[in-house]
Amino acid sequence: MRIFCASIATETNTFSPLRADLNDFKESFYAAPGEHPETPTLCSAVFPVCRRKAQEEGWELVEGTATWAEPGGIVNAKTWDSLREEVLDQLRSALPVDAVVLGLHGAMVAQNCQDCEGVLLEAVREIVGLDVVIGATLDPHSHLSQKRTKNADILVAFKEFPHTDFVECAEDCVDLVARTVRGEIFPELHVADCNMIEVLPTSREPMRSFVDKIKDLEGQKGILSVSVIHGFMAGDVPDMGTKILVVAEQAQDSAPSLAADLSQELFSFRGATRPEFLSPAEAVERAKAAESGPVVIADVWDNPGGGVPGDSTILLRTLVGQKAFDAAVGTIWDPMAVKTCISAGEGAKLKLRFGSKMSDTAGSPIDAEVTVLKIVLNATQDFGTSIVPLGDSVAIDYLGITVILNSNRSQSFDPSLFRNLGVDPQSKKILVIKSTNHFYDAFVPVASEILYASVDGPYPNDPRTTDYKFARTDIWPRTEEKIS
Ligand SMILES: [Zn+2]
């Protein structure tokens, strides 16, 4: 068996003030053919999985490029064209192959393309023809177009949010691809539209039980794989929305109705899947009133993992407004301010403008006299077993609040973010972090309580009022009706 694998992935927030080009991919993750590390990245776990399988089963593996850009704004047209053609050229020279396995995110939007993954899969199909098996992994925060389901034989999305199962997802995908090549299965894809867009964390009910249920369905009655495409509300594209994707054996009569039933059940969860979201003022009031600390306040929308800059000052200003000075904020993205603090040196007092430089919706910049507490070049934080770069970073004292400024955009994954900048997270009453849900497991052991704050900013956080130009507006919460 001869298999080609490649990965082009990012999550595009089409409302973000940022833009993404080749430098953003190269800075985040870029591995030329044969240079993929042994450890997987979120969207490239198909590489180590294919390598292992190739060794175990004597496959011939041809590796193409693997690249990932931190979630951000719309991708530069030339960057998309050149990355796509790079991978397609690699595929052409790898022919003949029995299968193509792609590690995709599924929410990449370029200036000249609203459905990058659909166009890529279509081009791959055109090159390899109908007899070659095409499989891909997806992040559930993706858009599922017909172009994708028409051109792929196997599509599998991560089931968990936080995405703790990305390696298992790659294993499932590669396994199904191999079984299809061997003629053991004849997969068909079935999609049911839930006609909604919602935030669907799986660490809590009702999604926890729903994910356990779809896992149990796999392997029974010809059902090969079940995925929930959560959708990504910050991507203004025609296919934005929540969908159920069932991969089943050919002519499995029950598969379309299973997809439809699951979509009905998921639709019934609308409005009930999120934790309680507080206003900034409520969150700080509650944190101040807590008997013990640290109370973690997650700024759920100013999350660089959702493609925004992560430089909002609104929660920090709320802390100051309520005199909640026993606090640390991790992080505010401001490379310019970081550079200035590094030039000033540890211990220096200086007048600094920091935060809120990329948009007019994330508060306003703070102008204040600050003290540089600590400088760390190439700072990092942990995320499970991986190390996430924060870039050059500084901790500053602003009115008694410790604020961490960083120069590589990253969401707050882990308390090591504070420790690595010289802040003992346990020593503060309040920790403000920027993440929607990926932070949860790592912060539970240190937090006395976790609060979620819904702070308006550049992230389009309310689909009822978002000014969509391309996404469907006849879905919940824009309309109450389920159309199917
Ligand atoms: Zn995701």
GROMACS .gro file of C-alpha atoms and ligand atoms in nm:
model
  485
    1MET     CA    1   0.000   0.000   0.000
    2ARG     CA    2   0.138   0.339  -0.101
    3ILE     CA    3   0.004   0.642   0.084
    4PHE     CA    4   0.059   1.015   0.045
    5CYS     CA    5  -0.003   1.244   0.342
    6ALA     CA    6   0.005   1.621   0.384
    7SER     CA    7  -0.140   1.889   0.609
    8ILE     CA    8  -0.243   2.251   0.549
    9ALA     CA    9  -0.438   2.395   0.839
   10THR     CA   10  -0.553   2.711   1.006
   11GLU     CA   11  -0.874   2.851   1.152
   12THR     CA   12  -0.980   3.176   0.988
   13ASN     CA   13  -1.182   3.432   1.178
   14THR     CA   14  -1.311   3.636   0.885
   15PHE     CA   15  -1.401   3.920   1.125
   16SER     CA   16  -1.051   3.944   1.276
   17PRO     CA   17  -0.849   4.263   1.228
   18LEU     CA   18  -0.549   4.034   1.164
   19ARG     CA   19  -0.436   3.886   0.831
   20ALA     CA   20  -0.234   3.568   0.770
   21ASP     CA   21   0.045   3.503   0.521
   22LEU     CA   22   0.326   3.256   0.467
   23ASN     CA   23   0.524   3.403   0.755
   24ASP     CA   24   0.239   3.322   0.992
   25PHE     CA   25   0.244   2.959   0.877
   26LYS     CA   26   0.623   2.940   0.899
   27GLU     CA   27   0.628   3.102   1.243
   28SER     CA   28   0.360   2.869   1.379
   29PHE     CA   29   0.456   2.535   1.223
   30TYR     CA   30   0.606   2.436   0.890
   31ALA     CA   31   0.763   2.097   0.816
   32ALA     CA   32   0.896   2.025   0.468
   33PRO     CA   33   0.854   1.666   0.337
   34GLY     CA   34   1.030   1.423   0.572
   35GLU     CA   35   1.081   1.689   0.839
   36HIS     CA   36   0.764   1.642   1.042
   37PRO     CA   37   0.863   1.590   1.407
   38GLU     CA   38   0.781   1.264   1.585
   39THR     CA   39   0.526   1.445   1.799
   40PRO     CA   40   0.192   1.533   1.642
   41THR     CA   41   0.050   1.883   1.613
   42LEU     CA   42  -0.326   1.936   1.644
   43CYS     CA   43  -0.398   1.898   1.272
   44SER     CA   44  -0.100   1.688   1.160
   45ALA     CA   45  -0.137   1.378   1.380
   46VAL     CA   46  -0.191   1.179   1.058
   47PHE     CA   47   0.188   1.202   1.004
   48PRO     CA   48   0.309   1.008   1.310
   49VAL     CA   49   0.009   0.775   1.281
   50CYS     CA   50   0.083   0.695   0.914
   51ARG     CA   51   0.453   0.647   0.997
   52ARG     CA   52   0.374   0.395   1.267
   53LYS     CA   53   0.128   0.208   1.048
   54ALA     CA   54   0.375   0.210   0.758
   55GLN     CA   55   0.633   0.040   0.981
   56GLU     CA   56   0.389  -0.210   1.127
   57GLU     CA   57   0.221  -0.305   0.803
   58GLY     CA   58   0.492  -0.246   0.545
   59TRP     CA   59   0.323   0.048   0.371
   60GLU     CA   60   0.515   0.290   0.158
   61LEU     CA   61   0.454   0.639   0.295
   62VAL     CA   62   0.523   0.952   0.091
   63GLU     CA   63   0.520   1.260   0.310
   64GLY     CA   64   0.430   1.601   0.176
   65THR     CA   65   0.438   1.937   0.354
   66ALA     CA   66   0.273   1.987   0.693
   67THR     CA   67   0.194   2.340   0.801
   68TRP     CA   68  -0.028   2.523   1.048
   69ALA     CA   69  -0.089   2.888   1.123
   70GLU     CA   70  -0.220   3.004   1.459
   71PRO     CA   71  -0.590   3.096   1.420
   72GLY     CA   72  -0.607   3.445   1.274
   73GLY     CA   73  -0.753   3.656   0.998
   74ILE     CA   74  -0.815   3.597   0.629
   75VAL     CA   75  -0.529   3.417   0.451
   76ASN     CA   76  -0.336   3.604   0.183
   77ALA     CA   77  -0.436   3.478  -0.167
   78LYS     CA   78  -0.077   3.416  -0.280
   79THR     CA   79  -0.004   3.220   0.038
   80TRP     CA   80  -0.305   2.992  -0.014
   81ASP     CA   81  -0.225   2.944  -0.384
   82SER     CA   82   0.138   2.858  -0.315
   83LEU     CA   83   0.073   2.620  -0.022
   84ARG     CA   84  -0.201   2.440  -0.217
   85GLU     CA   85   0.012   2.404  -0.531
   86GLU     CA   86   0.312   2.293  -0.323
   87VAL     CA   87   0.112   2.001  -0.184
   88LEU     CA   88  -0.057   1.917  -0.516
   89ASP     CA   89   0.282   1.910  -0.692
   90GLN     CA   90   0.415   1.676  -0.423
   91LEU     CA   91   0.113   1.452  -0.477
   92ARG     CA   92   0.161   1.449  -0.857
   93SER     CA   93   0.520   1.334  -0.817
   94ALA     CA   94   0.419   1.070  -0.562
   95LEU     CA   95   0.180   0.897  -0.805
   96PRO     CA   96   0.071   0.624  -0.828
   97VAL     CA   97  -0.075   0.604  -0.476
   98ASP     CA   98  -0.351   0.394  -0.322
   99ALA     CA   99  -0.461   0.661  -0.078
  100VAL     CA  100  -0.424   1.025   0.020
  101VAL     CA  101  -0.454   1.126   0.387
  102LEU     CA  102  -0.483   1.493   0.475
  103GLY     CA  103  -0.465   1.665   0.813
  104LEU     CA  104  -0.700   1.961   0.779
  105HIS     CA  105  -0.864   2.208   1.015
  106GLY     CA  106  -1.161   2.287   0.799
  107ALA     CA  107  -1.215   2.658   0.866
  108MET     CA  108  -0.949   2.811   0.642
  109VAL     CA  109  -1.064   3.108   0.435
  110ALA     CA  110  -0.840   3.292   0.189
  111GLN     CA  111  -0.893   3.625   0.012
  112ASN     CA  112  -0.972   3.430  -0.305
  113CYS     CA  113  -1.135   3.119  -0.155
  114GLN     CA  114  -1.416   3.064   0.096
  115ASP     CA  115  -1.377   2.685   0.105
  116CYS     CA  116  -1.003   2.611   0.099
  117GLU     CA  117  -1.038   2.251   0.221
  118GLY     CA  118  -1.318   2.178  -0.031
  119VAL     CA  119  -1.108   2.316  -0.316
  120LEU     CA  120  -0.805   2.117  -0.198
  121LEU     CA  121  -1.001   1.791  -0.175
  122GLU     CA  122  -1.154   1.854  -0.519
  123ALA     CA  123  -0.810   1.916  -0.670
  124VAL     CA  124  -0.673   1.601  -0.504
  125ARG     CA  125  -0.962   1.398  -0.646
  126GLU     CA  126  -0.898   1.538  -0.990
  127ILE     CA  127  -0.534   1.435  -0.971
  128VAL     CA  128  -0.579   1.084  -0.829
  129GLY     CA  129  -0.906   0.981  -0.997
  130LEU     CA  130  -1.200   0.789  -0.855
  131ASP     CA  131  -1.019   0.469  -0.755
  132VAL     CA  132  -0.785   0.623  -0.498
  133VAL     CA  133  -0.911   0.656  -0.139
  134ILE     CA  134  -0.908   1.008   0.008
  135GLY     CA  135  -0.936   1.058   0.385
  136ALA     CA  136  -0.899   1.368   0.602
  137THR     CA  137  -0.918   1.469   0.965
  138LEU     CA  138  -1.103   1.787   1.066
  139ASP     CA  139  -1.132   2.010   1.367
  140PRO     CA  140  -1.501   2.024   1.467
  141HIS     CA  141  -1.484   2.405   1.448
  142SER     CA  142  -1.500   2.380   1.073
  143HIS     CA  143  -1.738   2.431   0.783
  144LEU     CA  144  -1.863   2.118   0.608
  145SER     CA  145  -1.927   2.188   0.241
  146GLN     CA  146  -2.062   1.951  -0.022
  147LYS     CA  147  -1.735   1.989  -0.208
  148ARG     CA  148  -1.566   1.814   0.086
  149THR     CA  149  -1.813   1.529   0.128
  150LYS     CA  150  -1.832   1.475  -0.249
  151ASN     CA  151  -1.456   1.441  -0.295
  152ALA     CA  152  -1.349   1.260   0.023
  153ASP     CA  153  -1.420   0.895   0.105
  154ILE     CA  154  -1.350   0.936   0.477
  155LEU     CA  155  -1.384   1.249   0.694
  156VAL     CA  156  -1.336   1.227   1.070
  157ALA     CA  157  -1.350   1.520   1.315
  158PHE     CA  158  -1.217   1.539   1.672
  159LYS     CA  159  -1.500   1.448   1.907
  160GLU     CA  160  -1.375   1.628   2.216
  161PHE     CA  161  -1.373   2.001   2.290
  162PRO     CA  162  -1.110   2.061   2.443
  163HIS     CA  163  -0.957   1.863   2.155
  164THR     CA  164  -0.785   1.598   2.364
  165ASP     CA  165  -0.854   1.321   2.110
  166PHE     CA  166  -0.678   1.451   1.799
  167VAL     CA  167  -0.444   1.150   1.785
  168GLU     CA  168  -0.731   0.901   1.819
  169CYS     CA  169  -0.911   1.089   1.543
  170ALA     CA  170  -0.609   1.050   1.313
  171GLU     CA  171  -0.590   0.680   1.403
  172ASP     CA  172  -0.959   0.632   1.318
  173CYS     CA  173  -0.917   0.813   0.987
  174VAL     CA  174  -0.603   0.624   0.881
  175ASP     CA  175  -0.758   0.292   0.988
  176LEU     CA  176  -1.074   0.353   0.783
  177VAL     CA  177  -0.868   0.463   0.482
  178ALA     CA  178  -0.656   0.145   0.500
  179ARG     CA  179  -0.962  -0.080   0.533
  180THR     CA  180  -1.115   0.091   0.230
  181VAL     CA  181  -0.798   0.040   0.025
  182ARG     CA  182  -0.800  -0.328   0.122
  183GLY     CA  183  -1.160  -0.357   0.003
  184GLU     CA  184  -1.286  -0.450   0.351
  185ILE     CA  185  -1.530  -0.158   0.366
  186PHE     CA  186  -1.711   0.064   0.114
  187PRO     CA  187  -1.774   0.390   0.297
  188GLU     CA  188  -2.041   0.649   0.219
  189LEU     CA  189  -2.078   0.987   0.384
  190HIS     CA  190  -2.412   1.115   0.518
  191VAL     CA  191  -2.462   1.468   0.643
  192ALA     CA  192  -2.754   1.606   0.844
  193ASP     CA  193  -2.773   1.979   0.899
  194CYS     CA  194  -2.864   2.086   1.253
  195ASN     CA  195  -2.961   2.435   1.132
  196MET     CA  196  -2.790   2.598   1.424
  197ILE     CA  197  -2.461   2.745   1.542
  198GLU     CA  198  -2.368   2.696   1.906
  199VAL     CA  199  -2.069   2.658   2.138
  200LEU     CA  200  -2.053   2.288   2.229
  201PRO     CA  201  -1.798   2.207   2.503
  202THR     CA  202  -1.789   1.832   2.558
  203SER     CA  203  -1.643   1.847   2.911
  204ARG     CA  204  -1.996   1.915   3.042
  205GLU     CA  205  -2.351   1.793   2.987
  206PRO     CA  206  -2.544   1.756   2.765
  207MET     CA  207  -2.257   1.719   2.516
  208ARG     CA  208  -2.060   1.476   2.738
  209SER     CA  209  -2.327   1.207   2.709
  210PHE     CA  210  -2.390   1.287   2.343
  211VAL     CA  211  -2.024   1.223   2.255
  212ASP     CA  212  -2.023   0.900   2.458
  213LYS     CA  213  -2.334   0.793   2.269
  214ILE     CA  214  -2.191   0.856   1.922
  215LYS     CA  215  -1.877   0.666   2.021
  216ASP     CA  216  -2.092   0.367   2.116
  217LEU     CA  217  -2.266   0.380   1.778
  218GLU     CA  218  -1.939   0.335   1.590
  219GLY     CA  219  -1.872  -0.018   1.477
  220GLN     CA  220  -2.237  -0.119   1.501
  221LYS     CA  221  -2.476  -0.186   1.213
  222GLY     CA  222  -2.236  -0.069   0.944
  223ILE     CA  223  -2.172   0.268   1.114
  224LEU     CA  224  -1.799   0.335   1.072
  225SER     CA  225  -1.763   0.683   1.221
  226VAL     CA  226  -1.981   0.961   1.360
  227SER     CA  227  -1.859   1.322   1.387
  228VAL     CA  228  -2.018   1.639   1.512
  229ILE     CA  229  -1.914   1.942   1.308
  230HIS     CA  230  -1.969   2.214   1.570
  231GLY     CA  231  -1.917   2.489   1.314
  232PHE     CA  232  -1.725   2.814   1.361
  233MET     CA  233  -1.939   3.125   1.408
  234ALA     CA  234  -1.648   3.359   1.331
  235GLY     CA  235  -1.622   3.229   0.975
  236ASP     CA  236  -1.859   3.415   0.743
  237VAL     CA  237  -1.893   3.149   0.472
  238PRO     CA  238  -2.200   2.984   0.315
  239ASP     CA  239  -2.142   2.649   0.494
  240MET     CA  240  -2.110   2.790   0.848
  241GLY     CA  241  -2.319   2.585   1.094
  242THR     CA  242  -2.350   2.270   1.305
  243LYS     CA  243  -2.377   1.937   1.121
  244ILE     CA  244  -2.373   1.564   1.189
  245LEU     CA  245  -2.145   1.356   0.967
  246VAL     CA  246  -2.191   0.980   0.953
  247VAL     CA  247  -1.952   0.752   0.766
  248ALA     CA  248  -2.133   0.424   0.699
  249GLU     CA  249  -2.101   0.114   0.487
  250GLN     CA  250  -2.246   0.157   0.140
  251ALA     CA  251  -2.624   0.117   0.111
  252GLN     CA  252  -2.670   0.115   0.487
  253ASP     CA  253  -3.038   0.212   0.496
  254SER     CA  254  -3.031   0.325   0.857
  255ALA     CA  255  -2.743   0.573   0.813
  256PRO     CA  256  -2.936   0.875   0.677
  257SER     CA  257  -3.201   0.843   0.949
  258LEU     CA  258  -2.935   0.803   1.217
  259ALA     CA  259  -2.772   1.128   1.100
  260ALA     CA  260  -3.112   1.300   1.098
  261ASP     CA  261  -3.202   1.171   1.446
  262LEU     CA  262  -2.870   1.283   1.591
  263SER     CA  263  -2.911   1.626   1.431
  264GLN     CA  264  -3.257   1.659   1.589
  265GLU     CA  265  -3.118   1.562   1.928
  266LEU     CA  266  -2.831   1.809   1.898
  267PHE     CA  267  -3.074   2.083   1.793
  268SER     CA  268  -3.272   2.016   2.112
  269PHE     CA  269  -2.958   2.115   2.314
  270ARG     CA  270  -2.952   2.467   2.168
  271GLY     CA  271  -2.901   2.734   2.431
  272ALA     CA  272  -2.818   2.475   2.700
  273THR     CA  273  -2.465   2.364   2.620
  274ARG     CA  274  -2.258   2.657   2.749
  275PRO     CA  275  -2.146   2.730   3.101
  276GLU     CA  276  -2.289   3.046   3.259
  277PHE     CA  277  -2.137   3.352   3.090
  278LEU     CA  278  -2.105   3.659   3.313
  279SER     CA  279  -2.058   4.025   3.222
  280PRO     CA  280  -1.708   4.163   3.301
  281ALA     CA  281  -1.846   4.354   3.602
  282GLU     CA  282  -2.033   4.050   3.739
  283ALA     CA  283  -1.728   3.827   3.695
  284VAL     CA  284  -1.498   4.062   3.887
  285GLU     CA  285  -1.760   4.123   4.159
  286ARG     CA  286  -1.800   3.750   4.213
  287ALA     CA  287  -1.427   3.688   4.212
  288LYS     CA  288  -1.370   3.964   4.468
  289ALA     CA  289  -1.641   3.822   4.691
  290ALA     CA  290  -1.499   3.468   4.683
  291GLU     CA  291  -1.365   3.345   5.018
  292SER     CA  292  -1.043   3.215   4.873
  293GLY     CA  293  -0.843   3.241   4.555
  294PRO     CA  294  -0.730   3.215   4.297
  295VAL     CA  295  -1.056   3.265   4.111
  296VAL     CA  296  -0.991   3.217   3.741
  297ILE     CA  297  -1.184   3.448   3.509
  298ALA     CA  298  -1.172   3.326   3.150
  299ASP     CA  299  -1.214   3.600   2.891
  300VAL     CA  300  -1.380   3.354   2.654
  301TRP     CA  301  -1.398   3.567   2.339
  302ASP     CA  302  -1.068   3.756   2.347
  303ASN     CA  303  -0.910   3.420   2.276
  304PRO     CA  304  -0.626   3.419   2.021
  305GLY     CA  305  -0.723   3.054   1.961
  306GLY     CA  306  -1.036   3.191   1.793
  307GLY     CA  307  -0.837   3.414   1.562
  308VAL     CA  308  -0.854   3.751   1.742
  309PRO     CA  309  -0.545   3.949   1.852
  310GLY     CA  310  -0.592   3.885   2.226
  311ASP     CA  311  -0.508   4.240   2.325
  312SER     CA  312  -0.833   4.345   2.493
  313THR     CA  313  -0.795   4.563   2.801
  314ILE     CA  314  -1.163   4.554   2.903
  315LEU     CA  315  -1.132   4.299   3.187
  316LEU     CA  316  -0.814   4.464   3.314
  317ARG     CA  317  -0.994   4.799   3.325
  318THR     CA  318  -1.282   4.630   3.508
  319LEU     CA  319  -1.037   4.497   3.771
  320VAL     CA  320  -0.901   4.848   3.821
  321GLY     CA  321  -1.252   5.000   3.826
  322GLN     CA  322  -1.350   4.762   4.108
  323LYS     CA  323  -1.015   4.804   4.288
  324ALA     CA  324  -0.939   4.433   4.247
  325PHE     CA  325  -0.563   4.481   4.253
  326ASP     CA  326  -0.469   4.138   4.392
  327ALA     CA  327  -0.473   3.992   4.042
  328ALA     CA  328  -0.263   3.871   3.751
  329VAL     CA  329  -0.357   3.892   3.384
  330GLY     CA  330  -0.217   3.642   3.135
  331THR     CA  331  -0.184   3.759   2.866
  332ILE     CA  332  -0.218   4.077   2.665
  333TRP     CA  333  -0.059   4.053   2.319
  334ASP     CA  334   0.157   4.359   2.253
  335PRO     CA  335   0.496   4.296   2.085
  336MET     CA  336   0.572   4.668   2.072
  337ALA     CA  337   0.524   4.716   2.446
  338VAL     CA  338   0.725   4.397   2.515
  339LYS     CA  339   1.016   4.532   2.312
  340THR     CA  340   1.003   4.862   2.502
  341CYS     CA  341   1.001   4.684   2.840
  342ILE     CA  342   1.297   4.466   2.736
  343SER     CA  343   1.487   4.779   2.637
  344ALA     CA  344   1.404   4.933   2.975
  345GLY     CA  345   1.523   4.624   3.165
  346GLU     CA  346   1.405   4.436   3.475
  347GLY     CA  347   1.327   4.668   3.764
  348ALA     CA  348   1.280   4.971   3.539
  349LYS     CA  349   0.988   5.206   3.593
  350LEU     CA  350   0.857   5.365   3.276
  351LYS     CA  351   0.556   5.524   3.112
  352LEU     CA  352   0.409   5.263   2.883
  353ARG     CA  353   0.117   5.237   2.640
  354PHE     CA  354   0.000   4.876   2.623
  355GLY     CA  355  -0.291   4.669   2.491
  356SER     CA  356  -0.579   4.724   2.252
  357LYS     CA  357  -0.381   4.835   1.951
  358MET     CA  358  -0.538   4.617   1.681
  359SER     CA  359  -0.904   4.720   1.686
  360ASP     CA  360  -1.145   4.978   1.821
  361THR     CA  361  -1.359   4.710   1.988
  362ALA     CA  362  -1.120   4.563   2.247
  363GLY     CA  363  -1.121   4.856   2.490
  364SER     CA  364  -0.861   5.128   2.459
  365PRO     CA  365  -0.484   5.120   2.516
  366ILE     CA  366  -0.368   5.174   2.874
  367ASP     CA  367  -0.123   5.458   2.938
  368ALA     CA  368   0.042   5.424   3.276
  369GLU     CA  369   0.361   5.417   3.474
  370VAL     CA  370   0.455   5.052   3.512
  371THR     CA  371   0.743   4.853   3.661
  372VAL     CA  372   0.910   4.576   3.464
  373LEU     CA  373   0.908   4.277   3.700
  374LYS     CA  374   1.050   4.007   3.476
  375ILE     CA  375   1.174   3.958   3.122
  376VAL     CA  376   1.175   3.614   2.957
  377LEU     CA  377   1.301   3.577   2.602
  378ASN     CA  378   1.126   3.303   2.403
  379ALA     CA  379   0.886   3.232   2.689
  380THR     CA  380   0.663   2.926   2.677
  381GLN     CA  381   0.369   2.762   2.848
  382ASP     CA  382   0.273   2.395   2.869
  383PHE     CA  383  -0.029   2.244   2.696
  384GLY     CA  384  -0.054   1.879   2.798
  385THR     CA  385   0.272   1.729   2.677
  386SER     CA  386   0.343   2.003   2.425
  387ILE     CA  387   0.521   2.334   2.471
  388VAL     CA  388   0.349   2.644   2.334
  389PRO     CA  389   0.564   2.948   2.244
  390LEU     CA  390   0.465   3.287   2.385
  391GLY     CA  391   0.756   3.472   2.224
  392ASP     CA  392   0.953   3.729   2.416
  393SER     CA  393   0.738   3.818   2.716
  394VAL     CA  394   0.742   4.045   3.019
  395ALA     CA  395   0.559   4.068   3.349
  396ILE     CA  396   0.481   4.425   3.452
  397ASP     CA  397   0.332   4.575   3.763
  398TYR     CA  398   0.039   4.807   3.694
  399LEU     CA  399  -0.125   4.945   4.010
  400GLY     CA  400  -0.037   4.623   4.195
  401ILE     CA  401  -0.182   4.400   3.921
  402THR     CA  402   0.073   4.178   3.746
  403VAL     CA  403   0.014   4.189   3.371
  404ILE     CA  404   0.193   3.953   3.134
  405LEU     CA  405   0.257   4.098   2.789
  406ASN     CA  406   0.358   3.854   2.515
  407SER     CA  407   0.471   3.881   2.156
  408ASN     CA  408   0.352   3.548   2.004
  409ARG     CA  409  -0.026   3.531   2.007
  410SER     CA  410  -0.143   3.233   2.208
  411GLN     CA  411  -0.442   3.149   2.421
  412SER     CA  412  -0.389   3.078   2.792
  413PHE     CA  413  -0.355   2.702   2.824
  414ASP     CA  414  -0.187   2.635   3.156
  415PRO     CA  415  -0.079   2.797   3.487
  416SER     CA  416   0.284   2.751   3.376
  417LEU     CA  417   0.217   3.065   3.176
  418PHE     CA  418   0.224   3.258   3.505
  419ARG     CA  419   0.501   3.057   3.675
  420ASN     CA  420   0.736   3.095   3.379
  421LEU     CA  421   0.699   3.473   3.411
  422GLY     CA  422   0.777   3.467   3.783
  423VAL     CA  423   0.418   3.480   3.908
  424ASP     CA  424   0.300   3.218   4.157
  425PRO     CA  425  -0.062   3.171   4.038
  426GLN     CA  426  -0.163   3.060   4.388
  427SER     CA  427  -0.047   3.389   4.537
  428LYS     CA  428  -0.315   3.593   4.359
  429LYS     CA  429  -0.684   3.627   4.439
  430ILE     CA  430  -0.783   3.661   4.073
  431LEU     CA  431  -0.627   3.522   3.755
  432VAL     CA  432  -0.760   3.661   3.427
  433ILE     CA  433  -0.687   3.437   3.128
  434LYS     CA  434  -0.788   3.433   2.761
  435SER     CA  435  -0.933   3.103   2.644
  436THR     CA  436  -1.276   2.956   2.572
  437ASN     CA  437  -1.234   2.604   2.704
  438HIS     CA  438  -0.889   2.457   2.633
  439PHE     CA  439  -0.757   2.602   2.963
  440TYR     CA  440  -1.000   2.409   3.176
  441ASP     CA  441  -0.821   2.085   3.271
  442ALA     CA  442  -0.492   2.256   3.358
  443PHE     CA  443  -0.645   2.535   3.569
  444VAL     CA  444  -0.887   2.321   3.773
  445PRO     CA  445  -0.612   2.199   4.011
  446VAL     CA  446  -0.499   2.554   4.102
  447ALA     CA  447  -0.832   2.742   4.089
  448SER     CA  448  -1.070   2.789   4.381
  449GLU     CA  449  -1.338   2.868   4.124
  450ILE     CA  450  -1.364   2.919   3.748
  451LEU     CA  451  -1.580   3.197   3.603
  452TYR     CA  452  -1.652   3.265   3.237
  453ALA     CA  453  -1.678   3.627   3.125
  454SER     CA  454  -1.841   3.724   2.799
  455VAL     CA  455  -1.662   4.042   2.697
  456ASP     CA  456  -1.753   4.210   2.370
  457GLY     CA  457  -1.467   4.268   2.130
  458PRO     CA  458  -1.356   4.184   1.778
  459TYR     CA  459  -1.488   3.825   1.804
  460PRO     CA  460  -1.843   3.801   1.663
  461ASN     CA  461  -1.984   3.632   1.974
  462ASP     CA  462  -2.357   3.668   1.915
  463PRO     CA  463  -2.475   3.510   1.589
  464ARG     CA  464  -2.814   3.680   1.636
  465THR     CA  465  -2.660   4.017   1.564
  466THR     CA  466  -2.343   3.935   1.367
  467ASP     CA  467  -2.338   4.106   1.030
  468TYR     CA  468  -2.302   3.792   0.816
  469LYS     CA  469  -2.282   3.846   0.442
  470PHE     CA  470  -2.231   3.488   0.329
  471ALA     CA  471  -2.332   3.259   0.617
  472ARG     CA  472  -2.691   3.135   0.633
  473THR     CA  473  -2.908   3.345   0.859
  474ASP     CA  474  -3.204   3.104   0.862
  475ILE     CA  475  -3.046   2.898   1.142
  476TRP     CA  476  -3.080   2.910   1.521
  477PRO     CA  477  -3.030   3.150   1.702
  478ARG     CA  478  -3.130   3.376   1.411
  479THR     CA  479  -3.451   3.177   1.378
  480GLU     CA  480  -3.626   2.935   1.613
  481GLU     CA  481  -3.736   2.695   1.345
  482LYS     CA  482  -3.555   2.377   1.254
  483ILE     CA  483  -3.579   2.341   0.878
  484SER     CA  484  -3.519   1.989   0.754
  485ZN      ZN  485  -1.146   2.358   1.738
   0.00000   0.00000   0.00000
